Amino acid sequence: MTTRTDAPTRREQILKEAARLFAERGFHGVGVDEIGAAVGISGPGLYRHFAGKDAMLAELLVGISGQLLTGAKRRLAESDGGAPEALLDSLIEGHIDFALDDRPLITLHDRELDRLRDSDRKLVRQLQRQYVELWVSVLREVYPGLAEPAARSAVHSVFGLLNSTPHLGRPGSLPGRGVTAELLHRMARGAFAAAGAE
Amino acid sequence: MTTRTDAPTRREQILKEAARLFAERGFHGVGVDEIGAAVGISGPGLYRHFAGKDAMLAELLVGISGQLLTGAKRRLAESDGGAPEALLDSLIEGHIDFALDDRPLITLHDRELDRLRDSDRKLVRQLQRQYVELWVSVLREVYPGLAEPAARSAVHSVFGLLNSTPHLGRPGSLPGRGVTAELLHRMARGAFAAAGAE
DNA sequence: CCTTCAGGTTAACGACCGCTAACCTCCTTG
DNA sequence: CAAGGAGGTTAGCGGTCGTTAACCTGAAGG
């Protein structure tokens, strides 16, 4: 784990607040003045750090997809030769950590993709596709009888399940992070098992 | 079943197209001129049918929540005294039908709620809450060991799973509606079973 | 046949929003 | 200590958007 101790840069502050606001009210529902105000500067000051509002969204979405894919690839490498069940558990765990710790990003990730410029959207889609395909191949190792289209549908559906964290109420009202993570993990495994039982 | 044979009214046309456009590009991303063009009239002509753009969204969201709740209540009444497992299956089936047949509405339902006026939002939230609580009580009959907070989380997560249909590719690329519905159903049951196994 | 009204039209207004221009103020660095 | 760039500021432009106003038309009804 690479824990950050130094203070976040202004760019990072902006991205974090923009993510929160975009998730709350939608990309078009948030003005640049609001984003600026959220970090203590006003409106046009943002243009010292980003080319425009679109660039912020692009950086957020590319970052999310890349982070998910990178983490999954690392887990794949670490489990080299191990049991596919353990790798699947590791993937689930990683996705849950992300969904619980970066809820605004998870929300954006499947909601504002269409607001991107063509080239950015293609990049994000490609990263997402690689991530999905990695899950699909691991899932089919665990459940060899599962056909590929069904496996892909199952993976998307489990993403829907895991990404439901924003609907689970405020972080405070949850039964506790560990308990929630464990529940989500069990449900994901249960859903996969049911999909794999033909 | 109440099958409609008469032609849809202009209001209904507008609502349908507005739902599709809102789901595709977000509430703020669609202009009234676009909605008008989608039904063959232009821009301000919409104001003969709706008080404003907000009113269209409100009617859509209230309609969705109400329809889901009404259907669930009907299923509850029909199964009176029957096995809770069968009722749970019936609820899942109804939700899947909705998610597969009205994908734009499912998308809107958990995405644009915050764009509503306070009173409308409260109404929608109340309908949604009743719907969730109905599921929770049925779920806890099937799995009596499941505590209420966990049951509620499980229900929200399974909604996430079932509502993932918009991510499953175009209706044509699916393996077939029946097959997909059955897969989703099995996964939902599997996820609940895993949640219920303490 | 005249009235009425539902359901359109186009023009235009006012507000808002993304972005640029022009300017200011430190902090750094040779 | 002068120079310069990083990172702010406010003013304002140009475009878009929701909405209203004013007008038109064709069908229904007494």
PDB file of C-alpha atoms in Angstrom, chain B residues 11-197:
ATOM      1  CA  ARG B  11     -48.552  13.524 -23.566  1.00  0.00           C
ATOM      2  CA  GLU B  12     -47.464   9.891 -23.461  1.00  0.00           C
ATOM      3  CA  GLN B  13     -45.325  10.293 -26.563  1.00  0.00           C
ATOM      4  CA  ILE B  14     -43.601  13.237 -24.973  1.00  0.00           C
ATOM      5  CA  LEU B  15     -42.990  11.409 -21.725  1.00  0.00           C
ATOM      6  CA  LYS B  16     -41.542   8.416 -23.505  1.00  0.00           C
ATOM      7  CA  GLU B  17     -39.148  10.448 -25.626  1.00  0.00           C
ATOM      8  CA  ALA B  18     -38.194  12.655 -22.706  1.00  0.00           C
ATOM      9  CA  ALA B  19     -37.363   9.566 -20.656  1.00  0.00           C
ATOM     10  CA  ARG B  20     -35.150   8.229 -23.401  1.00  0.00           C
ATOM     11  CA  LEU B  21     -33.328  11.516 -23.862  1.00  0.00           C
ATOM     12  CA  PHE B  22     -32.912  12.161 -20.125  1.00  0.00           C
ATOM     13  CA  ALA B  23     -31.490   8.678 -19.695  1.00  0.00           C
ATOM     14  CA  GLU B  24     -29.084   9.157 -22.582  1.00  0.00           C
ATOM     15  CA  ARG B  25     -27.700  12.559 -21.788  1.00  0.00           C
ATOM     16  CA  GLY B  26     -28.946  13.572 -18.371  1.00  0.00           C
ATOM     17  CA  PHE B  27     -31.697  15.977 -17.394  1.00  0.00           C
ATOM     18  CA  HIS B  28     -29.601  19.110 -17.813  1.00  0.00           C
ATOM     19  CA  GLY B  29     -28.064  17.771 -21.008  1.00  0.00           C
ATOM     20  CA  VAL B  30     -31.323  17.781 -22.937  1.00  0.00           C
ATOM     21  CA  GLY B  31     -33.049  20.903 -24.199  1.00  0.00           C
ATOM     22  CA  VAL B  32     -36.763  21.363 -24.599  1.00  0.00           C
ATOM     23  CA  ASP B  33     -36.280  21.900 -28.326  1.00  0.00           C
ATOM     24  CA  GLU B  34     -34.797  18.422 -28.573  1.00  0.00           C
ATOM     25  CA  ILE B  35     -37.685  16.846 -26.731  1.00  0.00           C
ATOM     26  CA  GLY B  36     -40.108  18.663 -28.961  1.00  0.00           C
ATOM     27  CA  ALA B  37     -38.268  17.591 -32.102  1.00  0.00           C
ATOM     28  CA  ALA B  38     -38.403  13.967 -30.935  1.00  0.00           C
ATOM     29  CA  VAL B  39     -42.197  14.040 -31.110  1.00  0.00           C
ATOM     30  CA  GLY B  40     -42.447  16.213 -34.221  1.00  0.00           C
ATOM     31  CA  ILE B  41     -43.350  19.524 -32.641  1.00  0.00           C
ATOM     32  CA  SER B  42     -40.950  22.209 -31.676  1.00  0.00           C
ATOM     33  CA  GLY B  43     -39.757  23.585 -28.388  1.00  0.00           C
ATOM     34  CA  PRO B  44     -42.369  25.742 -26.750  1.00  0.00           C
ATOM     35  CA  GLY B  45     -45.195  23.573 -28.082  1.00  0.00           C
ATOM     36  CA  LEU B  46     -44.482  21.289 -25.139  1.00  0.00           C
ATOM     37  CA  TYR B  47     -45.899  23.890 -22.794  1.00  0.00           C
ATOM     38  CA  ARG B  48     -49.392  23.053 -24.016  1.00  0.00           C
ATOM     39  CA  HIS B  49     -48.958  19.690 -22.280  1.00  0.00           C
ATOM     40  CA  PHE B  50     -46.622  20.296 -19.353  1.00  0.00           C
ATOM     41  CA  ALA B  51     -45.984  23.183 -17.018  1.00  0.00           C
ATOM     42  CA  GLY B  52     -42.278  22.926 -17.722  1.00  0.00           C
ATOM     43  CA  LYS B  53     -39.307  20.661 -18.109  1.00  0.00           C
ATOM     44  CA  ASP B  54     -39.243  19.920 -14.382  1.00  0.00           C
ATOM     45  CA  ALA B  55     -42.837  18.750 -14.527  1.00  0.00           C
ATOM     46  CA  MET B  56     -41.963  16.117 -17.115  1.00  0.00           C
ATOM     47  CA  LEU B  57     -39.202  14.689 -14.966  1.00  0.00           C
ATOM     48  CA  ALA B  58     -41.433  14.760 -11.904  1.00  0.00           C
ATOM     49  CA  GLU B  59     -44.233  12.904 -13.660  1.00  0.00           C
ATOM     50  CA  LEU B  60     -41.762  10.317 -14.938  1.00  0.00           C
ATOM     51  CA  LEU B  61     -40.178   9.649 -11.563  1.00  0.00           C
ATOM     52  CA  VAL B  62     -43.407   9.601  -9.615  1.00  0.00           C
ATOM     53  CA  GLY B  63     -44.853   7.283 -12.236  1.00  0.00           C
ATOM     54  CA  ILE B  64     -41.944   4.867 -12.018  1.00  0.00           C
ATOM     55  CA  SER B  65     -41.918   4.673  -8.248  1.00  0.00           C
ATOM     56  CA  GLY B  66     -45.675   4.347  -8.114  1.00  0.00           C
ATOM     57  CA  GLN B  67     -45.745   1.639 -10.732  1.00  0.00           C
ATOM     58  CA  LEU B  68     -43.093  -0.412  -8.973  1.00  0.00           C
ATOM     59  CA  LEU B  69     -44.846  -0.085  -5.630  1.00  0.00           C
ATOM     60  CA  THR B  70     -48.282  -0.834  -7.044  1.00  0.00           C
ATOM     61  CA  GLY B  71     -47.013  -3.950  -8.770  1.00  0.00           C
ATOM     62  CA  ALA B  72     -45.310  -5.151  -5.620  1.00  0.00           C
ATOM     63  CA  LYS B  73     -48.449  -4.604  -3.549  1.00  0.00           C
ATOM     64  CA  ARG B  74     -50.508  -6.516  -6.079  1.00  0.00           C
ATOM     65  CA  ARG B  75     -48.090  -9.434  -5.933  1.00  0.00           C
ATOM     66  CA  LEU B  76     -48.200  -9.339  -2.161  1.00  0.00           C
ATOM     67  CA  ALA B  77     -51.979  -9.463  -2.199  1.00  0.00           C
ATOM     68  CA  GLU B  78     -52.099 -12.274  -4.762  1.00  0.00           C
ATOM     69  CA  SER B  79     -49.759 -14.474  -2.739  1.00  0.00           C
ATOM     70  CA  ASP B  80     -51.739 -14.001   0.450  1.00  0.00           C
ATOM     71  CA  GLY B  81     -50.759 -16.741   2.853  1.00  0.00           C
ATOM     72  CA  GLY B  82     -48.545 -18.497   0.339  1.00  0.00           C
ATOM     73  CA  ALA B  83     -44.911 -19.388   0.753  1.00  0.00           C
ATOM     74  CA  PRO B  84     -42.691 -16.321   1.237  1.00  0.00           C
ATOM     75  CA  GLU B  85     -40.171 -17.867  -1.155  1.00  0.00           C
ATOM     76  CA  ALA B  86     -42.715 -17.736  -3.946  1.00  0.00           C
ATOM     77  CA  LEU B  87     -43.553 -14.127  -3.127  1.00  0.00           C
ATOM     78  CA  LEU B  88     -39.878 -13.189  -3.185  1.00  0.00           C
ATOM     79  CA  ASP B  89     -39.578 -14.838  -6.584  1.00  0.00           C
ATOM     80  CA  SER B  90     -42.597 -12.922  -7.764  1.00  0.00           C
ATOM     81  CA  LEU B  91     -41.117  -9.605  -6.610  1.00  0.00           C
ATOM     82  CA  ILE B  92     -37.853 -10.385  -8.368  1.00  0.00           C
ATOM     83  CA  GLU B  93     -39.690 -11.322 -11.528  1.00  0.00           C
ATOM     84  CA  GLY B  94     -41.674  -8.100 -11.529  1.00  0.00           C
ATOM     85  CA  HIS B  95     -38.619  -5.962 -11.004  1.00  0.00           C
ATOM     86  CA  ILE B  96     -36.739  -7.757 -13.774  1.00  0.00           C
ATOM     87  CA  ASP B  97     -39.628  -7.273 -16.192  1.00  0.00           C
ATOM     88  CA  PHE B  98     -39.553  -3.595 -15.463  1.00  0.00           C
ATOM     89  CA  ALA B  99     -35.774  -3.336 -15.743  1.00  0.00           C
ATOM     90  CA  LEU B 100     -35.732  -5.149 -19.066  1.00  0.00           C
ATOM     91  CA  ASP B 101     -38.733  -3.441 -20.635  1.00  0.00           C
ATOM     92  CA  ASP B 102     -38.266   0.122 -19.433  1.00  0.00           C
ATOM     93  CA  ARG B 103     -34.551   0.569 -19.338  1.00  0.00           C
ATOM     94  CA  PRO B 104     -34.564   4.358 -19.724  1.00  0.00           C
ATOM     95  CA  LEU B 105     -36.927   4.672 -16.782  1.00  0.00           C
ATOM     96  CA  ILE B 106     -34.787   2.409 -14.604  1.00  0.00           C
ATOM     97  CA  THR B 107     -31.825   4.598 -15.435  1.00  0.00           C
ATOM     98  CA  LEU B 108     -33.621   7.804 -14.529  1.00  0.00           C
ATOM     99  CA  HIS B 109     -35.031   6.363 -11.384  1.00  0.00           C
ATOM    100  CA  ASP B 110     -31.803   6.387  -9.411  1.00  0.00           C
ATOM    101  CA  ARG B 111     -29.986   9.097 -11.306  1.00  0.00           C
ATOM    102  CA  GLU B 112     -32.067  12.242 -11.582  1.00  0.00           C
ATOM    103  CA  LEU B 113     -33.968  12.171  -8.319  1.00  0.00           C
ATOM    104  CA  ASP B 114     -32.080  15.171  -6.971  1.00  0.00           C
ATOM    105  CA  ARG B 115     -33.258  17.377  -9.840  1.00  0.00           C
ATOM    106  CA  LEU B 116     -36.820  17.384  -8.460  1.00  0.00           C
ATOM    107  CA  ARG B 117     -38.619  20.055  -6.504  1.00  0.00           C
ATOM    108  CA  ASP B 118     -38.652  19.345  -2.779  1.00  0.00           C
ATOM    109  CA  SER B 119     -42.255  18.182  -2.615  1.00  0.00           C
ATOM    110  CA  ASP B 120     -41.929  15.855  -5.609  1.00  0.00           C
ATOM    111  CA  ARG B 121     -38.683  14.442  -4.317  1.00  0.00           C
ATOM    112  CA  LYS B 122     -40.246  13.699  -0.961  1.00  0.00           C
ATOM    113  CA  LEU B 123     -43.113  11.898  -2.649  1.00  0.00           C
ATOM    114  CA  VAL B 124     -40.805   9.774  -4.786  1.00  0.00           C
ATOM    115  CA  ARG B 125     -38.597   8.986  -1.812  1.00  0.00           C
ATOM    116  CA  GLN B 126     -41.617   7.885   0.167  1.00  0.00           C
ATOM    117  CA  LEU B 127     -42.801   5.564  -2.585  1.00  0.00           C
ATOM    118  CA  GLN B 128     -39.295   4.148  -2.968  1.00  0.00           C
ATOM    119  CA  ARG B 129     -39.024   3.620   0.773  1.00  0.00           C
ATOM    120  CA  GLN B 130     -42.307   1.721   0.871  1.00  0.00           C
ATOM    121  CA  TYR B 131     -41.128  -0.438  -2.002  1.00  0.00           C
ATOM    122  CA  VAL B 132     -37.864  -1.225  -0.229  1.00  0.00           C
ATOM    123  CA  GLU B 133     -39.584  -1.963   3.065  1.00  0.00           C
ATOM    124  CA  LEU B 134     -41.951  -4.365   1.353  1.00  0.00           C
ATOM    125  CA  TRP B 135     -38.989  -6.284  -0.045  1.00  0.00           C
ATOM    126  CA  VAL B 136     -37.204  -6.172   3.306  1.00  0.00           C
ATOM    127  CA  SER B 137     -40.111  -7.701   5.177  1.00  0.00           C
ATOM    128  CA  VAL B 138     -40.548 -10.465   2.608  1.00  0.00           C
ATOM    129  CA  LEU B 139     -36.824 -11.145   2.602  1.00  0.00           C
ATOM    130  CA  ARG B 140     -36.782 -11.475   6.379  1.00  0.00           C
ATOM    131  CA  GLU B 141     -39.593 -13.976   6.224  1.00  0.00           C
ATOM    132  CA  VAL B 142     -37.515 -16.113   3.907  1.00  0.00           C
ATOM    133  CA  TYR B 143     -34.323 -15.627   5.928  1.00  0.00           C
ATOM    134  CA  PRO B 144     -35.435 -15.064   9.524  1.00  0.00           C
ATOM    135  CA  GLY B 145     -31.866 -14.817  10.789  1.00  0.00           C
ATOM    136  CA  LEU B 146     -31.206 -11.724   8.717  1.00  0.00           C
ATOM    137  CA  ALA B 147     -31.081  -8.526  10.772  1.00  0.00           C
ATOM    138  CA  GLU B 148     -32.987  -5.560   9.435  1.00  0.00           C
ATOM    139  CA  PRO B 149     -30.058  -3.282   8.512  1.00  0.00           C
ATOM    140  CA  ALA B 150     -28.367  -6.150   6.675  1.00  0.00           C
ATOM    141  CA  ALA B 151     -31.624  -6.994   4.924  1.00  0.00           C
ATOM    142  CA  ARG B 152     -32.029  -3.417   3.764  1.00  0.00           C
ATOM    143  CA  SER B 153     -28.476  -3.316   2.457  1.00  0.00           C
ATOM    144  CA  ALA B 154     -29.056  -6.620   0.704  1.00  0.00           C
ATOM    145  CA  VAL B 155     -32.206  -5.325  -0.964  1.00  0.00           C
ATOM    146  CA  HIS B 156     -30.471  -2.178  -2.202  1.00  0.00           C
ATOM    147  CA  SER B 157     -27.604  -4.246  -3.528  1.00  0.00           C
ATOM    148  CA  VAL B 158     -29.891  -6.616  -5.387  1.00  0.00           C
ATOM    149  CA  PHE B 159     -31.647  -3.596  -6.885  1.00  0.00           C
ATOM    150  CA  GLY B 160     -28.219  -2.552  -8.106  1.00  0.00           C
ATOM    151  CA  LEU B 161     -27.781  -5.983  -9.632  1.00  0.00           C
ATOM    152  CA  LEU B 162     -31.172  -6.034 -11.326  1.00  0.00           C
ATOM    153  CA  ASN B 163     -30.890  -2.428 -12.492  1.00  0.00           C
ATOM    154  CA  SER B 164     -27.642  -3.215 -14.282  1.00  0.00           C
ATOM    155  CA  THR B 165     -29.613  -4.080 -17.426  1.00  0.00           C
ATOM    156  CA  PRO B 166     -28.704  -0.802 -19.177  1.00  0.00           C
ATOM    157  CA  HIS B 167     -25.058  -1.939 -19.033  1.00  0.00           C
ATOM    158  CA  LEU B 168     -25.732  -5.280 -20.636  1.00  0.00           C
ATOM    159  CA  GLY B 169     -25.474  -3.988 -24.179  1.00  0.00           C
ATOM    160  CA  ARG B 170     -28.186  -3.219 -26.680  1.00  0.00           C
ATOM    161  CA  PRO B 171     -31.322  -5.351 -26.464  1.00  0.00           C
ATOM    162  CA  GLY B 172     -30.207  -7.101 -29.641  1.00  0.00           C
ATOM    163  CA  SER B 173     -26.849  -8.210 -28.309  1.00  0.00           C
ATOM    164  CA  LEU B 174     -28.382  -9.922 -25.321  1.00  0.00           C
ATOM    165  CA  PRO B 175     -28.577 -13.720 -25.400  1.00  0.00           C
ATOM    166  CA  GLY B 176     -32.336 -13.356 -25.497  1.00  0.00           C
ATOM    167  CA  ARG B 177     -34.740 -11.752 -23.120  1.00  0.00           C
ATOM    168  CA  GLY B 178     -35.874 -14.941 -21.418  1.00  0.00           C
ATOM    169  CA  VAL B 179     -32.362 -16.215 -20.882  1.00  0.00           C
ATOM    170  CA  THR B 180     -31.207 -12.894 -19.460  1.00  0.00           C
ATOM    171  CA  ALA B 181     -34.216 -12.640 -17.175  1.00  0.00           C
ATOM    172  CA  GLU B 182     -33.569 -16.114 -15.873  1.00  0.00           C
ATOM    173  CA  LEU B 183     -29.886 -15.407 -15.262  1.00  0.00           C
ATOM    174  CA  LEU B 184     -30.691 -12.224 -13.360  1.00  0.00           C
ATOM    175  CA  HIS B 185     -33.289 -14.062 -11.326  1.00  0.00           C
ATOM    176  CA  ARG B 186     -30.875 -16.825 -10.338  1.00  0.00           C
ATOM    177  CA  MET B 187     -28.192 -14.316  -9.406  1.00  0.00           C
ATOM    178  CA  ALA B 188     -30.584 -12.289  -7.276  1.00  0.00           C
ATOM    179  CA  ARG B 189     -31.662 -15.419  -5.412  1.00  0.00           C
ATOM    180  CA  GLY B 190     -28.039 -16.458  -5.030  1.00  0.00           C
ATOM    181  CA  ALA B 191     -27.082 -13.064  -3.638  1.00  0.00           C
ATOM    182  CA  PHE B 192     -29.975 -13.114  -1.158  1.00  0.00           C
ATOM    183  CA  ALA B 193     -29.150 -16.649  -0.089  1.00  0.00           C
ATOM    184  CA  ALA B 194     -25.556 -15.630   0.550  1.00  0.00           C
ATOM    185  CA  ALA B 195     -26.714 -12.619   2.549  1.00  0.00           C
ATOM    186  CA  GLY B 196     -29.069 -14.786   4.573  1.00  0.00           C
ATOM    187  CA  ALA B 197     -26.397 -17.350   5.444  1.00  0.00           C
TER     188      ALA B 197
END
